[in-house]
Amino acid sequence: SLGWTGSAATEAEAVAAINCSGHGRAFLDGVLAGGGLPVCECNKCYYGSDCSQLLHDCPADVDSGDPMFLEAYWQQQAASSAVVISGWHRMSYSTDGKDYLSIELEKHIRILHQVVGNAVTDGKFIVFGSGSAQLINALVYALSPSNASSSPASVVASVPYYPFYKKQTNLFETRAYGWGGTTSSWANASVSSATNFIEFVTSPNNPDGLFKQPVLGSSAVIFDYAYYWPHYSPILDPADEDVMLFTNSKISGHAGSRFGWAVIKDEGVFERTANYLSLNTMGVSRDTHLRVLKLIKAMIAEKGGKGDIFEFGHRTLKARWSKLNELVSSSSRFSLQQHSARYCNYFRTIRDPSPAYAWLKCEWKEEDVCHEALRKGSIISRSGALFEADSRYTRLSLIKTQDDFDLLLKRMQPLVSHEEM
Ligand SMILES: C=C(NCc1c(COP(=O)(O)O)cnc(C)c1O)C(=O)O
């Protein structure tokens, strides 16, 4: 018999057995329906107690980068990815590692980077964050001048950029740093050496999927490698920068677990970042440490095997890209960001990028606000204006559920069948 874990296992199995017709799932902590079992939580546009009904005039929602394309993978890896949390698991504020880190989890993060070959972590420090979202401002704080006498750091990014960089900097700004606009607005200005910049560089980029490099030769650059994983990108050389940001949301797909990390070379910057986390939340939930360790161990164990998550992710996104490319190239109405194939050190072959997002351009003259044109075609996308780019562009998330992607194609089909008036 299973002893004290028996009831936890029985509950988990019962909820996993609830049938939601493949268009939803039930959770242990879901709202209880009649009969005392949690309800099915349905994918967009599906409804009914078992999610089997499809709403006919429901828009395809490809707005958020919600990485649900990996849910199917973990349902296939049920045994290797489950963990039982005892009632007395890590109740203390303190952890076994310094600065609210867990020793085994930090070790396995380093192994994961080694196995994938996408980053150098030897001789560098690691800080955990509740999502890399929490580390965005922690790193800006850590890289800003600590004495009031120096001029504030100007936080900048190149268009199109992930909106959080500007939103968070504006919300949390102090006299030590503030949002300094886009790099292009500084390119021509006579930049005095006194202006110290903190430049965000996302590579591959959100939303356009392109590899990016720093533009201003800033003293401090935060490289956001959220998408530098084989699901989305050929793995060229291991990234080896002073400040690198990663998120598990886009690796295992567990955005809901809120776990990211920074890899930092300079000890002073590490200490300031760790101090921020200590004062902000005293680290990341230890329950999350346990779960993420289990997931990372499973991903490492399956490398190169039939359960390799990166093979699953790449295969899934490659298939989605080929269907989307086929649709878009059949008409002059839209165009997609062109990507070039590169040799991938992970798959040891030349491969196309399969970015998380499609950066779609509306080519017809009168459709200069692209996300509105798509909305009329019952597609919810994320406007290019949010990335400070031209409204002729809009972002399509390709990493949501298969239902979301299938509905996107269904809604795109009629749009590419018309010709310009
Ligand atoms: C979910 C989305 N972005 C997450 C993201 C994040 C935040 O992810 P976290 O789940 O907070 O770790 C950080 N950096 C970049 C470049 C990102 O794209 C999105 O753009 O829809």
Short mmCIF file of N, CA and C in Angstrom, two decimals, residues 192-328:
data_model
loop_
_atom_site.label_atom_id
_atom_site.label_comp_id
_atom_site.label_asym_id
_atom_site.label_seq_id
_atom_site.Cartn_x
_atom_site.Cartn_y
_atom_site.Cartn_z
N SER A 192 26.31 61.56 -24.49
CA SER A 192 27.47 61.88 -23.64
C SER A 192 27.86 60.60 -22.91
N SER A 193 29.13 60.46 -22.63
CA SER A 193 29.60 59.23 -21.96
C SER A 193 28.94 59.13 -20.58
N ALA A 194 28.47 60.27 -20.05
CA ALA A 194 27.89 60.22 -18.69
C ALA A 194 26.58 59.44 -18.71
N THR A 195 25.92 59.37 -19.89
CA THR A 195 24.65 58.65 -19.93
C THR A 195 24.93 57.16 -19.85
N ASN A 196 24.57 56.59 -18.70
CA ASN A 196 24.80 55.14 -18.67
C ASN A 196 23.49 54.43 -19.02
N PHE A 197 23.57 53.53 -19.94
CA PHE A 197 22.40 52.84 -20.45
C PHE A 197 22.32 51.43 -19.86
N ILE A 198 21.10 50.99 -19.68
CA ILE A 198 20.85 49.56 -19.42
C ILE A 198 20.00 49.11 -20.59
N GLU A 199 20.57 48.32 -21.48
CA GLU A 199 19.88 47.94 -22.71
C GLU A 199 19.34 46.52 -22.61
N PHE A 200 18.06 46.36 -22.88
CA PHE A 200 17.47 45.01 -22.96
C PHE A 200 17.66 44.50 -24.38
N VAL A 201 18.17 43.29 -24.50
CA VAL A 201 18.31 42.64 -25.80
C VAL A 201 17.68 41.26 -25.70
N THR A 202 16.61 41.04 -26.47
CA THR A 202 15.91 39.75 -26.43
C THR A 202 16.31 38.97 -27.69
N SER A 203 16.90 37.81 -27.51
CA SER A 203 17.41 37.07 -28.68
C SER A 203 17.24 35.56 -28.48
N PRO A 204 16.43 34.88 -29.30
CA PRO A 204 15.57 35.42 -30.36
C PRO A 204 14.53 36.37 -29.77
N ASN A 205 14.13 37.32 -30.56
CA ASN A 205 13.29 38.41 -30.07
C ASN A 205 11.82 38.03 -29.98
N ASN A 206 11.15 38.65 -29.01
CA ASN A 206 9.68 38.68 -28.92
C ASN A 206 9.32 40.11 -29.31
N PRO A 207 8.66 40.34 -30.44
CA PRO A 207 7.75 39.44 -31.17
C PRO A 207 8.27 38.90 -32.50
N ASP A 208 9.44 39.36 -33.02
CA ASP A 208 9.73 39.01 -34.41
C ASP A 208 10.59 37.77 -34.59
N GLY A 209 11.10 37.19 -33.47
CA GLY A 209 11.80 35.90 -33.58
C GLY A 209 13.21 36.01 -34.12
N LEU A 210 13.71 37.24 -34.33
CA LEU A 210 15.05 37.40 -34.90
C LEU A 210 16.13 37.42 -33.82
N PHE A 211 17.33 36.97 -34.19
CA PHE A 211 18.48 37.12 -33.29
C PHE A 211 18.81 38.62 -33.21
N LYS A 212 19.11 39.09 -32.00
CA LYS A 212 19.41 40.52 -31.81
C LYS A 212 20.73 40.69 -31.09
N GLN A 213 21.32 41.86 -31.31
CA GLN A 213 22.55 42.22 -30.62
C GLN A 213 22.36 43.60 -29.99
N PRO A 214 23.19 43.97 -29.01
CA PRO A 214 23.09 45.32 -28.44
C PRO A 214 23.36 46.37 -29.53
N VAL A 215 22.72 47.52 -29.35
CA VAL A 215 22.83 48.58 -30.37
C VAL A 215 23.66 49.75 -29.86
N LEU A 216 23.53 50.07 -28.57
CA LEU A 216 24.16 51.30 -28.07
C LEU A 216 25.54 51.09 -27.47
N GLY A 217 26.04 49.84 -27.53
CA GLY A 217 27.34 49.64 -26.87
C GLY A 217 27.25 50.03 -25.41
N SER A 218 26.07 49.73 -24.84
CA SER A 218 25.83 50.15 -23.45
C SER A 218 26.77 49.42 -22.50
N SER A 219 26.99 50.05 -21.38
CA SER A 219 27.84 49.42 -20.36
C SER A 219 27.12 48.22 -19.76
N ALA A 220 25.80 48.32 -19.67
CA ALA A 220 25.07 47.22 -19.03
C ALA A 220 24.02 46.71 -20.01
N VAL A 221 24.09 45.43 -20.34
CA VAL A 221 23.11 44.82 -21.24
C VAL A 221 22.46 43.63 -20.55
N ILE A 222 21.14 43.59 -20.57
CA ILE A 222 20.42 42.42 -20.05
C ILE A 222 19.97 41.61 -21.26
N PHE A 223 20.60 40.44 -21.43
CA PHE A 223 20.22 39.56 -22.54
C PHE A 223 19.08 38.66 -22.08
N ASP A 224 17.94 38.81 -22.71
CA ASP A 224 16.78 38.00 -22.34
C ASP A 224 16.69 36.83 -23.33
N TYR A 225 17.07 35.64 -22.85
CA TYR A 225 17.11 34.45 -23.71
C TYR A 225 15.89 33.55 -23.47
N ALA A 226 14.75 34.17 -23.21
CA ALA A 226 13.53 33.39 -22.95
C ALA A 226 13.27 32.36 -24.04
N TYR A 227 13.64 32.70 -25.28
CA TYR A 227 13.30 31.83 -26.42
C TYR A 227 14.52 31.16 -27.04
N TYR A 228 15.64 31.23 -26.38
CA TYR A 228 16.85 30.58 -26.93
C TYR A 228 16.89 29.12 -26.48
N TRP A 229 15.92 28.37 -26.92
CA TRP A 229 15.78 26.94 -26.64
C TRP A 229 15.38 26.25 -27.94
N PRO A 230 15.68 24.93 -28.07
CA PRO A 230 15.46 24.27 -29.36
C PRO A 230 14.02 24.24 -29.85
N HIS A 231 13.03 24.40 -28.93
CA HIS A 231 11.64 24.46 -29.43
C HIS A 231 11.54 25.53 -30.53
N TYR A 232 12.22 26.68 -30.25
CA TYR A 232 11.95 27.90 -31.02
C TYR A 232 13.08 28.26 -31.96
N SER A 233 14.33 27.83 -31.63
CA SER A 233 15.48 28.42 -32.27
C SER A 233 16.60 27.41 -32.48
N PRO A 234 17.32 27.54 -33.61
CA PRO A 234 18.56 26.77 -33.72
C PRO A 234 19.49 27.20 -32.57
N ILE A 235 20.19 26.24 -31.97
CA ILE A 235 21.13 26.58 -30.90
C ILE A 235 22.51 26.77 -31.57
N LEU A 236 22.97 28.00 -31.62
CA LEU A 236 24.26 28.31 -32.24
C LEU A 236 25.34 28.05 -31.18
N ASP A 237 26.03 29.06 -30.76
CA ASP A 237 27.00 28.84 -29.68
C ASP A 237 26.32 29.03 -28.33
N PRO A 238 26.90 28.50 -27.26
CA PRO A 238 26.33 28.79 -25.93
C PRO A 238 26.49 30.29 -25.62
N ALA A 239 25.40 30.92 -25.23
CA ALA A 239 25.45 32.34 -24.86
C ALA A 239 26.37 32.50 -23.66
N ASP A 240 27.20 33.55 -23.69
CA ASP A 240 28.18 33.72 -22.61
C ASP A 240 28.30 35.20 -22.29
N GLU A 241 27.19 35.79 -21.86
CA GLU A 241 27.13 37.22 -21.57
C GLU A 241 27.18 37.47 -20.06
N ASP A 242 27.39 38.72 -19.67
CA ASP A 242 27.52 39.05 -18.24
C ASP A 242 26.20 38.90 -17.50
N VAL A 243 25.09 39.25 -18.16
CA VAL A 243 23.76 39.15 -17.52
C VAL A 243 22.81 38.47 -18.50
N MET A 244 22.33 37.26 -18.12
CA MET A 244 21.44 36.51 -19.01
C MET A 244 20.19 36.11 -18.24
N LEU A 245 19.03 36.24 -18.91
CA LEU A 245 17.75 35.98 -18.27
C LEU A 245 17.07 34.79 -18.96
N PHE A 246 16.56 33.85 -18.16
CA PHE A 246 15.85 32.69 -18.70
C PHE A 246 14.54 32.50 -17.94
N THR A 247 13.58 31.86 -18.60
CA THR A 247 12.31 31.57 -17.91
C THR A 247 11.91 30.13 -18.17
N ASN A 248 11.52 29.42 -17.13
CA ASN A 248 11.03 28.06 -17.31
C ASN A 248 9.69 28.06 -18.02
N SER A 249 8.99 29.19 -18.02
CA SER A 249 7.69 29.27 -18.69
C SER A 249 7.79 28.81 -20.14
N LYS A 250 8.91 29.14 -20.77
CA LYS A 250 9.05 28.84 -22.20
C LYS A 250 9.93 27.62 -22.45
N ILE A 251 10.32 26.94 -21.35
CA ILE A 251 11.12 25.72 -21.52
C ILE A 251 10.22 24.51 -21.29
N SER A 252 9.73 24.34 -20.05
CA SER A 252 8.81 23.22 -19.78
C SER A 252 7.37 23.64 -20.09
N GLY A 253 7.14 24.96 -20.17
CA GLY A 253 5.79 25.44 -20.47
C GLY A 253 5.00 25.78 -19.22
N HIS A 254 5.61 25.66 -18.03
CA HIS A 254 4.88 25.89 -16.78
C HIS A 254 4.89 27.37 -16.39
N ALA A 255 4.20 28.17 -17.22
CA ALA A 255 4.12 29.62 -16.93
C ALA A 255 3.45 29.83 -15.57
N GLY A 256 2.50 28.94 -15.24
CA GLY A 256 1.76 29.08 -13.99
C GLY A 256 2.61 28.85 -12.75
N SER A 257 3.76 28.19 -12.90
CA SER A 257 4.62 27.96 -11.73
C SER A 257 5.46 29.17 -11.42
N ARG A 258 5.50 30.14 -12.30
CA ARG A 258 6.20 31.41 -12.06
C ARG A 258 7.65 31.16 -11.64
N PHE A 259 8.46 30.66 -12.56
CA PHE A 259 9.87 30.40 -12.24
C PHE A 259 10.79 30.79 -13.38
N GLY A 260 11.73 31.66 -13.06
CA GLY A 260 12.76 32.05 -14.04
C GLY A 260 14.07 32.19 -13.29
N TRP A 261 15.16 32.44 -14.01
CA TRP A 261 16.45 32.65 -13.35
C TRP A 261 17.33 33.59 -14.17
N ALA A 262 18.26 34.22 -13.44
CA ALA A 262 19.25 35.07 -14.09
C ALA A 262 20.61 34.42 -13.89
N VAL A 263 21.46 34.47 -14.91
CA VAL A 263 22.84 33.99 -14.82
C VAL A 263 23.71 35.24 -14.88
N ILE A 264 24.46 35.48 -13.80
CA ILE A 264 25.16 36.75 -13.62
C ILE A 264 26.65 36.52 -13.38
N LYS A 265 27.48 37.26 -14.14
CA LYS A 265 28.93 37.05 -14.03
C LYS A 265 29.53 37.82 -12.85
N ASP A 266 29.14 39.10 -12.72
CA ASP A 266 29.77 39.98 -11.71
C ASP A 266 29.17 39.72 -10.33
N GLU A 267 30.04 39.48 -9.35
CA GLU A 267 29.55 39.14 -8.01
C GLU A 267 28.75 40.28 -7.38
N GLY A 268 29.18 41.53 -7.62
CA GLY A 268 28.46 42.68 -7.05
C GLY A 268 27.05 42.77 -7.61
N VAL A 269 26.91 42.55 -8.91
CA VAL A 269 25.57 42.60 -9.53
C VAL A 269 24.72 41.45 -8.99
N PHE A 270 25.35 40.29 -8.83
CA PHE A 270 24.63 39.14 -8.24
C PHE A 270 24.13 39.48 -6.84
N GLU A 271 25.01 40.05 -6.01
CA GLU A 271 24.61 40.35 -4.63
C GLU A 271 23.47 41.37 -4.58
N ARG A 272 23.51 42.37 -5.45
CA ARG A 272 22.43 43.36 -5.45
C ARG A 272 21.11 42.73 -5.93
N THR A 273 21.22 41.82 -6.89
CA THR A 273 20.01 41.14 -7.39
C THR A 273 19.43 40.23 -6.31
N ALA A 274 20.33 39.48 -5.64
CA ALA A 274 19.88 38.58 -4.57
C ALA A 274 19.27 39.38 -3.43
N ASN A 275 19.85 40.55 -3.15
CA ASN A 275 19.31 41.40 -2.08
C ASN A 275 17.91 41.89 -2.44
N TYR A 276 17.72 42.24 -3.71
CA TYR A 276 16.39 42.66 -4.17
C TYR A 276 15.38 41.54 -3.93
N LEU A 277 15.74 40.32 -4.32
CA LEU A 277 14.80 39.19 -4.17
C LEU A 277 14.51 38.94 -2.68
N SER A 278 15.55 39.14 -1.87
CA SER A 278 15.37 38.91 -0.43
C SER A 278 14.37 39.91 0.15
N LEU A 279 14.51 41.17 -0.24
CA LEU A 279 13.62 42.21 0.30
C LEU A 279 12.25 42.20 -0.37
N ASN A 280 12.19 41.66 -1.60
CA ASN A 280 10.92 41.71 -2.34
C ASN A 280 10.00 40.57 -1.94
N THR A 281 10.54 39.33 -1.96
CA THR A 281 9.66 38.19 -1.64
C THR A 281 10.37 37.14 -0.79
N MET A 282 11.63 37.42 -0.37
CA MET A 282 12.45 36.41 0.31
C MET A 282 12.51 35.13 -0.53
N GLY A 283 12.74 35.33 -1.83
CA GLY A 283 12.94 34.19 -2.73
C GLY A 283 11.64 33.69 -3.34
N VAL A 284 11.78 32.59 -4.06
CA VAL A 284 10.67 32.00 -4.81
C VAL A 284 10.07 30.89 -3.94
N SER A 285 8.76 30.67 -4.06
CA SER A 285 8.11 29.60 -3.30
C SER A 285 8.91 28.29 -3.37
N ARG A 286 9.12 27.69 -2.21
CA ARG A 286 9.90 26.45 -2.17
C ARG A 286 9.10 25.29 -2.78
N ASP A 287 7.75 25.43 -2.77
CA ASP A 287 6.93 24.41 -3.44
C ASP A 287 7.25 24.41 -4.93
N THR A 288 7.45 25.63 -5.46
CA THR A 288 7.80 25.76 -6.89
C THR A 288 9.19 25.19 -7.16
N HIS A 289 10.12 25.41 -6.21
CA HIS A 289 11.47 24.82 -6.39
C HIS A 289 11.35 23.32 -6.61
N LEU A 290 10.53 22.68 -5.76
CA LEU A 290 10.41 21.21 -5.84
C LEU A 290 9.86 20.79 -7.20
N ARG A 291 8.79 21.48 -7.59
CA ARG A 291 8.13 21.08 -8.84
C ARG A 291 9.06 21.31 -10.04
N VAL A 292 9.71 22.46 -10.08
CA VAL A 292 10.58 22.77 -11.22
C VAL A 292 11.76 21.82 -11.26
N LEU A 293 12.28 21.42 -10.08
CA LEU A 293 13.38 20.44 -10.07
C LEU A 293 12.93 19.14 -10.72
N LYS A 294 11.72 18.72 -10.39
CA LYS A 294 11.20 17.47 -10.96
C LYS A 294 11.09 17.58 -12.48
N LEU A 295 10.60 18.72 -12.96
CA LEU A 295 10.41 18.93 -14.40
C LEU A 295 11.76 18.97 -15.11
N ILE A 296 12.72 19.68 -14.52
CA ILE A 296 14.05 19.80 -15.16
C ILE A 296 14.75 18.45 -15.19
N LYS A 297 14.61 17.67 -14.11
CA LYS A 297 15.20 16.33 -14.11
C LYS A 297 14.59 15.48 -15.23
N ALA A 298 13.28 15.62 -15.43
CA ALA A 298 12.59 14.84 -16.48
C ALA A 298 13.09 15.28 -17.85
N MET A 299 13.28 16.58 -18.05
CA MET A 299 13.73 17.08 -19.36
C MET A 299 15.15 16.62 -19.64
N ILE A 300 16.00 16.63 -18.61
CA ILE A 300 17.38 16.19 -18.79
C ILE A 300 17.41 14.69 -19.10
N ALA A 301 16.60 13.91 -18.37
CA ALA A 301 16.62 12.45 -18.53
C ALA A 301 16.17 12.04 -19.92
N GLU A 302 15.26 12.82 -20.51
CA GLU A 302 14.68 12.44 -21.80
C GLU A 302 15.47 12.96 -22.99
N LYS A 303 16.58 13.69 -22.74
CA LYS A 303 17.33 14.30 -23.84
C LYS A 303 17.76 13.24 -24.87
N GLY A 304 17.39 13.52 -26.15
CA GLY A 304 17.82 12.61 -27.21
C GLY A 304 16.98 11.36 -27.32
N GLY A 305 16.07 11.15 -26.35
CA GLY A 305 15.22 9.96 -26.39
C GLY A 305 13.88 10.28 -27.04
N LYS A 306 12.98 9.30 -27.01
CA LYS A 306 11.69 9.55 -27.69
C LYS A 306 10.83 10.52 -26.90
N GLY A 307 11.20 10.77 -25.65
CA GLY A 307 10.42 11.74 -24.86
C GLY A 307 11.14 13.08 -24.76
N ASP A 308 12.05 13.38 -25.69
CA ASP A 308 12.80 14.64 -25.63
C ASP A 308 11.84 15.81 -25.84
N ILE A 309 11.69 16.65 -24.83
CA ILE A 309 10.72 17.75 -24.91
C ILE A 309 11.08 18.75 -26.01
N PHE A 310 12.38 18.88 -26.27
CA PHE A 310 12.79 19.86 -27.28
C PHE A 310 12.46 19.33 -28.68
N GLU A 311 12.54 17.99 -28.85
CA GLU A 311 12.13 17.40 -30.11
C GLU A 311 10.63 17.57 -30.30
N PHE A 312 9.88 17.33 -29.21
CA PHE A 312 8.42 17.49 -29.25
C PHE A 312 8.06 18.93 -29.59
N GLY A 313 8.70 19.87 -28.88
CA GLY A 313 8.39 21.29 -29.08
C GLY A 313 8.73 21.75 -30.48
N HIS A 314 9.90 21.35 -30.96
CA HIS A 314 10.32 21.76 -32.31
C HIS A 314 9.41 21.14 -33.37
N ARG A 315 9.12 19.85 -33.20
CA ARG A 315 8.25 19.16 -34.19
C ARG A 315 6.88 19.85 -34.25
N THR A 316 6.34 20.18 -33.06
CA THR A 316 5.02 20.81 -33.00
C THR A 316 5.03 22.18 -33.67
N LEU A 317 6.03 23.00 -33.33
CA LEU A 317 6.05 24.37 -33.86
C LEU A 317 6.44 24.39 -35.34
N LYS A 318 7.30 23.46 -35.74
CA LYS A 318 7.68 23.38 -37.16
C LYS A 318 6.44 23.08 -38.01
N ALA A 319 5.61 22.17 -37.53
CA ALA A 319 4.38 21.81 -38.26
C ALA A 319 3.44 23.02 -38.31
N ARG A 320 3.34 23.76 -37.20
CA ARG A 320 2.45 24.92 -37.18
C ARG A 320 2.97 26.00 -38.15
N TRP A 321 4.30 26.20 -38.15
CA TRP A 321 4.87 27.21 -39.05
C TRP A 321 4.64 26.83 -40.51
N SER A 322 4.74 25.55 -40.81
CA SER A 322 4.61 25.19 -42.23
C SER A 322 3.17 25.41 -42.69
N LYS A 323 2.20 25.15 -41.80
CA LYS A 323 0.79 25.40 -42.19
C LYS A 323 0.53 26.90 -42.31
N LEU A 324 1.08 27.69 -41.38
CA LEU A 324 0.84 29.13 -41.42
C LEU A 324 1.51 29.74 -42.65
N ASN A 325 2.77 29.31 -42.92
CA ASN A 325 3.49 29.83 -44.10
C ASN A 325 2.71 29.52 -45.38
N GLU A 326 2.15 28.31 -45.43
CA GLU A 326 1.42 27.91 -46.65
C GLU A 326 0.22 28.83 -46.87
N LEU A 327 -0.50 29.13 -45.78
CA LEU A 327 -1.68 30.01 -45.86
C LEU A 327 -1.26 31.42 -46.27
N VAL A 328 -0.31 31.97 -45.55
CA VAL A 328 0.05 33.38 -45.76
C VAL A 328 0.65 33.59 -47.15
#
